[in-house]
PDB file of C-alpha atoms in Angstrom:
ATOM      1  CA  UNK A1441     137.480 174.827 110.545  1.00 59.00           C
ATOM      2  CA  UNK A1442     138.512 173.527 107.193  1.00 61.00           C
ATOM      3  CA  UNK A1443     140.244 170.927 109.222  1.00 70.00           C
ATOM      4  CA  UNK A1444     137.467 170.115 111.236  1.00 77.00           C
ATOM      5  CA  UNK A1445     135.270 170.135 108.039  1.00 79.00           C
ATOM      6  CA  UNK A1446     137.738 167.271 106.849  1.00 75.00           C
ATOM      7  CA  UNK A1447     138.090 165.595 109.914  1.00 80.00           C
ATOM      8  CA  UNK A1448     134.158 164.900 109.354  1.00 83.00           C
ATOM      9  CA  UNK A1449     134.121 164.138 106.056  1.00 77.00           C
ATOM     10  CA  UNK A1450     136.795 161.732 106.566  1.00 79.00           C
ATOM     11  CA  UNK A1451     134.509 159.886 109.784  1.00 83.00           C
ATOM     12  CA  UNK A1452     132.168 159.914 107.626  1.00 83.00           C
ATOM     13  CA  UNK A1453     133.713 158.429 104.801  1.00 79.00           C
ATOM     14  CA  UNK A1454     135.196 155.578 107.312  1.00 82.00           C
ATOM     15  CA  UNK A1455     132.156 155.342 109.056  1.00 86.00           C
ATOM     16  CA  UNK A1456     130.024 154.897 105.526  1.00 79.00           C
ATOM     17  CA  UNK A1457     132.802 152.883 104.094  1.00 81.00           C
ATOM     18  CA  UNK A1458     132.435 150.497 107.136  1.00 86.00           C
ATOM     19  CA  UNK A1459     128.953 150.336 107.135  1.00 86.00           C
ATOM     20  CA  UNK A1460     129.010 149.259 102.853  1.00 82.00           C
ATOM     21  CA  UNK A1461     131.504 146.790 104.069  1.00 84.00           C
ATOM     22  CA  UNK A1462     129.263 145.510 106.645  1.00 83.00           C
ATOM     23  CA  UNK A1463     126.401 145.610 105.078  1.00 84.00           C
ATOM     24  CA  UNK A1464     128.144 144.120 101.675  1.00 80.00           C
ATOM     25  CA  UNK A1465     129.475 141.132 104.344  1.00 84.00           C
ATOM     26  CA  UNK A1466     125.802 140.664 105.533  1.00 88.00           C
ATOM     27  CA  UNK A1467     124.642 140.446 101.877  1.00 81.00           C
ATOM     28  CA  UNK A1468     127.623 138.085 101.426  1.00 86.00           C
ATOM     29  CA  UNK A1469     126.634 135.659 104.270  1.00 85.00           C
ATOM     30  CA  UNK A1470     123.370 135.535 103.643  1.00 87.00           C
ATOM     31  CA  UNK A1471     123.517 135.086  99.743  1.00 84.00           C
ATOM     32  CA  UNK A1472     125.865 132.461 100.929  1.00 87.00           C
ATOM     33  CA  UNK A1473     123.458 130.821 103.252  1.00 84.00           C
ATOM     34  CA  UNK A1474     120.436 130.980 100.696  1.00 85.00           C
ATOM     35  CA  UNK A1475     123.064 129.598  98.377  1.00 81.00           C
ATOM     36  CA  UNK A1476     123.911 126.663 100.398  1.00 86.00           C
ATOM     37  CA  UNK A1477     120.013 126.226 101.441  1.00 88.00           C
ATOM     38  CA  UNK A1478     118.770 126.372  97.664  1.00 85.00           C
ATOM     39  CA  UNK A1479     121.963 123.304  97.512  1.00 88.00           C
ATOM     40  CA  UNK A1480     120.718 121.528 100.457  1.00 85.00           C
ATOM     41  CA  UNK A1481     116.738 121.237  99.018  1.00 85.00           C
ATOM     42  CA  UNK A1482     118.079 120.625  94.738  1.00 85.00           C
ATOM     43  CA  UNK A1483     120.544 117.769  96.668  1.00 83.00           C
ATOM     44  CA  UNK A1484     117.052 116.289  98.759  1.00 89.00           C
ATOM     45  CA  UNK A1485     114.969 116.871  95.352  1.00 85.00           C
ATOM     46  CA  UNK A1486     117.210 114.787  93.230  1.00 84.00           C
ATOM     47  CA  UNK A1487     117.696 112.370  96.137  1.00 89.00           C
ATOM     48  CA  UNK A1488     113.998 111.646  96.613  1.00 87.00           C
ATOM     49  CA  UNK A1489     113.742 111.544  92.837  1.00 85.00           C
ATOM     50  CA  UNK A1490     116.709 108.507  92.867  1.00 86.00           C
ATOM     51  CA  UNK A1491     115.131 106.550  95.180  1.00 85.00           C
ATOM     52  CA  UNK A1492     111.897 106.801  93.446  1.00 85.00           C
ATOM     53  CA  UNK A1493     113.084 105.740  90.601  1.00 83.00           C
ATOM     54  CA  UNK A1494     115.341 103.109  92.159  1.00 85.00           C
ATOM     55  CA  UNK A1495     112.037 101.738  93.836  1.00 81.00           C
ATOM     56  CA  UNK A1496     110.017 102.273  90.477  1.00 78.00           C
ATOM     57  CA  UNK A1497     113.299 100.292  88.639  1.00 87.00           C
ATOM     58  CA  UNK A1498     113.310  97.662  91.552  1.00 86.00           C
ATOM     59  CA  UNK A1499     109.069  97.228  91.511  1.00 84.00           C
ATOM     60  CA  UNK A1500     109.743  96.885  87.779  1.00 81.00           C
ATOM     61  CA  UNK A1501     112.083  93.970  88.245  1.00 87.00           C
ATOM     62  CA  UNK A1502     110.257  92.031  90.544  1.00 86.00           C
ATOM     63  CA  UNK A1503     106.899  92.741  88.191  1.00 86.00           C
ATOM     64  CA  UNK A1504     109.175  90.931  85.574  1.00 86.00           C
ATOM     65  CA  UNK A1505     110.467  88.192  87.471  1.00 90.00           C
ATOM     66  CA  UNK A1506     106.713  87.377  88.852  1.00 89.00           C
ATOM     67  CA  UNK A1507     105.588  87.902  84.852  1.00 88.00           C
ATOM     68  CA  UNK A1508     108.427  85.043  83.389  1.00 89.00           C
ATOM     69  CA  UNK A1509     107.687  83.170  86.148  1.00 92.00           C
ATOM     70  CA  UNK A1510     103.959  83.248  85.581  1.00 90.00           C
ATOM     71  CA  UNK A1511     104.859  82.265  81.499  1.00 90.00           C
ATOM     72  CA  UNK A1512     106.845  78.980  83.024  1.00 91.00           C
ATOM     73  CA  UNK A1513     104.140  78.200  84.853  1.00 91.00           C
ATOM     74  CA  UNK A1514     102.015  78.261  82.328  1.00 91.00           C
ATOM     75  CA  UNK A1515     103.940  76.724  79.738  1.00 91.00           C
ATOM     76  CA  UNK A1516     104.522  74.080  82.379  1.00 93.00           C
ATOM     77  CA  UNK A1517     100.902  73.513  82.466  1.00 91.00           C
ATOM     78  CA  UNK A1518     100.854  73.593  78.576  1.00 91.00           C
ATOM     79  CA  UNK A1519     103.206  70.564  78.256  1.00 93.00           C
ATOM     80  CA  UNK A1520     101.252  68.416  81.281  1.00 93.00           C
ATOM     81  CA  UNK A1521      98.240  68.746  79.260  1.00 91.00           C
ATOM     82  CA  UNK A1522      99.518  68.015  75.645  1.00 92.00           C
ATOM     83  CA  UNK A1523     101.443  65.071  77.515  1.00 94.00           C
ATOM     84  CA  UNK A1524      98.322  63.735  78.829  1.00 93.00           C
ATOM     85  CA  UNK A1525      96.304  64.247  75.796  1.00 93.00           C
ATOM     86  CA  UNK A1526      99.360  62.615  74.056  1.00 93.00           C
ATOM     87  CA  UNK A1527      99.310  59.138  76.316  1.00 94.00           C
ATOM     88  CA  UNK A1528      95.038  59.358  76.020  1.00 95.00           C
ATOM     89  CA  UNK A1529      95.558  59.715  72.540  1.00 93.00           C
ATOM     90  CA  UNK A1530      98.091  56.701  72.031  1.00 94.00           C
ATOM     91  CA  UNK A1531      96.047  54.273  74.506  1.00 95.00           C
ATOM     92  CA  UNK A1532      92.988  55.249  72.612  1.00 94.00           C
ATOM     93  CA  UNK A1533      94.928  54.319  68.941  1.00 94.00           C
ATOM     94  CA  UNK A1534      96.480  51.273  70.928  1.00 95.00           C
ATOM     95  CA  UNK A1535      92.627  49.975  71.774  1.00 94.00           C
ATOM     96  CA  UNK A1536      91.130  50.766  68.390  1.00 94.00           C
ATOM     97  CA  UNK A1537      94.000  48.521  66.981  1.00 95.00           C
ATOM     98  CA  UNK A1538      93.362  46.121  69.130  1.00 94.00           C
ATOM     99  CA  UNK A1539      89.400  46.380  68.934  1.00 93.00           C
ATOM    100  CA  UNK A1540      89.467  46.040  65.007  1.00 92.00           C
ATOM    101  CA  UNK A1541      91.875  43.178  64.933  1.00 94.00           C
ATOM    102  CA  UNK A1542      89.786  41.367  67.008  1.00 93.00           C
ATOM    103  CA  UNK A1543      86.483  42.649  65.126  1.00 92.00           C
ATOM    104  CA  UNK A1544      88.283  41.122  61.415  1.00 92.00           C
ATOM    105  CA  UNK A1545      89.038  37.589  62.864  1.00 93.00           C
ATOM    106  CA  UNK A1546      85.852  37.218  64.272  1.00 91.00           C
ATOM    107  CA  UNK A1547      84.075  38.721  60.917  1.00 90.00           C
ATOM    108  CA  UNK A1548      86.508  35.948  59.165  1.00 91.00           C
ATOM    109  CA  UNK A1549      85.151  33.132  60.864  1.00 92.00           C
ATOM    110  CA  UNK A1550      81.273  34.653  60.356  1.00 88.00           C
ATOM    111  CA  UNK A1551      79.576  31.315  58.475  1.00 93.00           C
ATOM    112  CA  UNK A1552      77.039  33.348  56.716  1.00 92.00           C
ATOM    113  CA  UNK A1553      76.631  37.215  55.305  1.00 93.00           C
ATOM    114  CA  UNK A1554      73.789  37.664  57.590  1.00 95.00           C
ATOM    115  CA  UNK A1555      76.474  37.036  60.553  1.00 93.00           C
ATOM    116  CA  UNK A1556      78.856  38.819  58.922  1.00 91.00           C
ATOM    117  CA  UNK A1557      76.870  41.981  58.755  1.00 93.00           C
ATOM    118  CA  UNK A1558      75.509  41.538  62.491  1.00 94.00           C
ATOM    119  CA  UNK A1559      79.088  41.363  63.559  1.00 92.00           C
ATOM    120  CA  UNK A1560      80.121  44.456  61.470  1.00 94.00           C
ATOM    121  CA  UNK A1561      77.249  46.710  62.316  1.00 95.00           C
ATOM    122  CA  UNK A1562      78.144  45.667  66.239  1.00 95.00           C
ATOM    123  CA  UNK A1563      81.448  46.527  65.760  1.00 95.00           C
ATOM    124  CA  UNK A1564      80.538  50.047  64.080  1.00 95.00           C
ATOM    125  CA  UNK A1565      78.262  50.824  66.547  1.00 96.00           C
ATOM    126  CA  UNK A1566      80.846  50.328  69.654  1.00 95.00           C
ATOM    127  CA  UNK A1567      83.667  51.928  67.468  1.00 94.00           C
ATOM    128  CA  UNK A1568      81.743  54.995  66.860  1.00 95.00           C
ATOM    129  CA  UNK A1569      80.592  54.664  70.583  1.00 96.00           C
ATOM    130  CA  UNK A1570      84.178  54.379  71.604  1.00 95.00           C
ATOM    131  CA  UNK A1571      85.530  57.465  69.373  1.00 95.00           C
ATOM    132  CA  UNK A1572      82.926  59.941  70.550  1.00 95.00           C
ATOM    133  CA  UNK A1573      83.801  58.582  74.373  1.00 96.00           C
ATOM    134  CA  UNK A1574      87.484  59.290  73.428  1.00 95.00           C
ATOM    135  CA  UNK A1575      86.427  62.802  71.472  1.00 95.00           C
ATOM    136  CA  UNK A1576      84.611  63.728  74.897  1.00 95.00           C
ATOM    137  CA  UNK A1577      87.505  62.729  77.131  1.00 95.00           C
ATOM    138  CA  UNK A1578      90.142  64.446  74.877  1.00 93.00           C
ATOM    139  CA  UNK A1579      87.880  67.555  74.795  1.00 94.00           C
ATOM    140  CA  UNK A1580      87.793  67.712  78.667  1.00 94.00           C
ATOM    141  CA  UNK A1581      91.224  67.424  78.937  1.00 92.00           C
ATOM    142  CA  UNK A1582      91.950  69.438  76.218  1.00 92.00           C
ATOM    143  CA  UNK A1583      89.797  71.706  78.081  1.00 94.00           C
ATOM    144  CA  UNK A1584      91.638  71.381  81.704  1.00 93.00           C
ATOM    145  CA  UNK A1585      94.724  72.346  80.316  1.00 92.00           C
ATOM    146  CA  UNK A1586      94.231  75.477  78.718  1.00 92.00           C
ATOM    147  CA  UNK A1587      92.599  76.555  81.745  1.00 93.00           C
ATOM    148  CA  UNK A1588      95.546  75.578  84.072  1.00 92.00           C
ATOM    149  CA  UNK A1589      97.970  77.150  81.027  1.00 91.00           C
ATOM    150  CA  UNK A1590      95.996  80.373  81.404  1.00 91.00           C
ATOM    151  CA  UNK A1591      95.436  80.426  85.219  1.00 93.00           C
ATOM    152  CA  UNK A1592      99.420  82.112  86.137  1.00 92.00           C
ATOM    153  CA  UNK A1593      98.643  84.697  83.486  1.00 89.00           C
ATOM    154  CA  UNK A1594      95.226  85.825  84.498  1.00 91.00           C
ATOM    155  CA  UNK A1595      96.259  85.680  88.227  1.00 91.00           C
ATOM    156  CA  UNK A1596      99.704  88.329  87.426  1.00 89.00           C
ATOM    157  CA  UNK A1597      96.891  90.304  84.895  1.00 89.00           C
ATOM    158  CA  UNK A1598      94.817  90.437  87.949  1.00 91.00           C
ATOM    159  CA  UNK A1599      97.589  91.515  90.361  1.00 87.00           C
ATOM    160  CA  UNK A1600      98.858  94.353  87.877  1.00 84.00           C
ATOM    161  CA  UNK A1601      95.471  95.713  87.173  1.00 87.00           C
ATOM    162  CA  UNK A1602      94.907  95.501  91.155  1.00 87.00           C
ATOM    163  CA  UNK A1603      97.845  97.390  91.113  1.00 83.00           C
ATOM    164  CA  UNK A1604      97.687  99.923  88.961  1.00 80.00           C
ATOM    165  CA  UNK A1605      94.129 100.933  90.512  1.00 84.00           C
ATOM    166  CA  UNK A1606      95.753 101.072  94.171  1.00 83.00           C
ATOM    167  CA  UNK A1607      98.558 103.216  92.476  1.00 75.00           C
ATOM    168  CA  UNK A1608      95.667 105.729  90.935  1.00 72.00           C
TER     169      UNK A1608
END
């Protein structure tokens, strides 16, 4: 009996022993599995993240580009406008010159002060004419080119606030 008795308990040692083992393998494999899982999903997390911020870095870069771009452009525009306002300006000094020469020789050769005066006051009158022409004309191009300077700007403002509402 006392045999027998031992016999049993050592079956059921093995037989509790194995099943520990087995069930300690089990809990093995599938901590291991979770483990490799809970890998798998952090390794898809931080890819997605990457490319989002790859995107977000290569979105940025193009935003800049179009941005210094948009500031050539409209320092392009800039120049072309202070160049033509420049060559207005010097044809406008060039006639005046040219306009007030003329007026002195012909007030030289005026044979009385009554002629003299007519010929002055004429010439006033067209020169002051003339300068408020020339004021108008600078004005409208003056005019033209900030508004071609500022169009590149307001159109990339525009397409970043466009943005920026799509992205909300």
């Amino acid at each position: 009996m006392a045999d027998n008795t031992a016999e049993t308990v050592k079956k059921t040692v093995e037989t509790a022993a194995t099943t520990v083992k087995a069930s300690a393998e089990k809990a093995q494999a599938t901590f291991q599995a979770n483990a490799e899982q809970a890998q798998a999903a952090g390794a898809k997390a931080f890819r997605e993240v990457a490319d989002k911020s790859a995107a977000g870095i290569s979105e940025l870069n193009a935003q800049g580009k179009q941005n210094l771009e948009a500031l050539v452009a409209s320092a392009t525009a800039a120049q072309k406008g202070v160049e033509a306002l420049s060559a207005q300006t010097a044809a406008f000094t060039k006639k005046s010159w040219e306009d007030g020469v003329a007026a002195a020789q012909s007030m030289s050769q005026a044979r009385s002060i009554q002629e003299l005066l007519e010929l002055q006051t004429t010439w006033a009158k067209s020169a002051t004419e003339a300068y408020l022409a020339e004021v108008t004309k600078a004005t409208d191009v003056l005019t033209a080119s900030v508004k071609n300077s500022f169009q590149p700007i307001n159109e990339r403002v525009t397409a970043s606030v466009e943005k920026f509402q799509a992205a909300r």
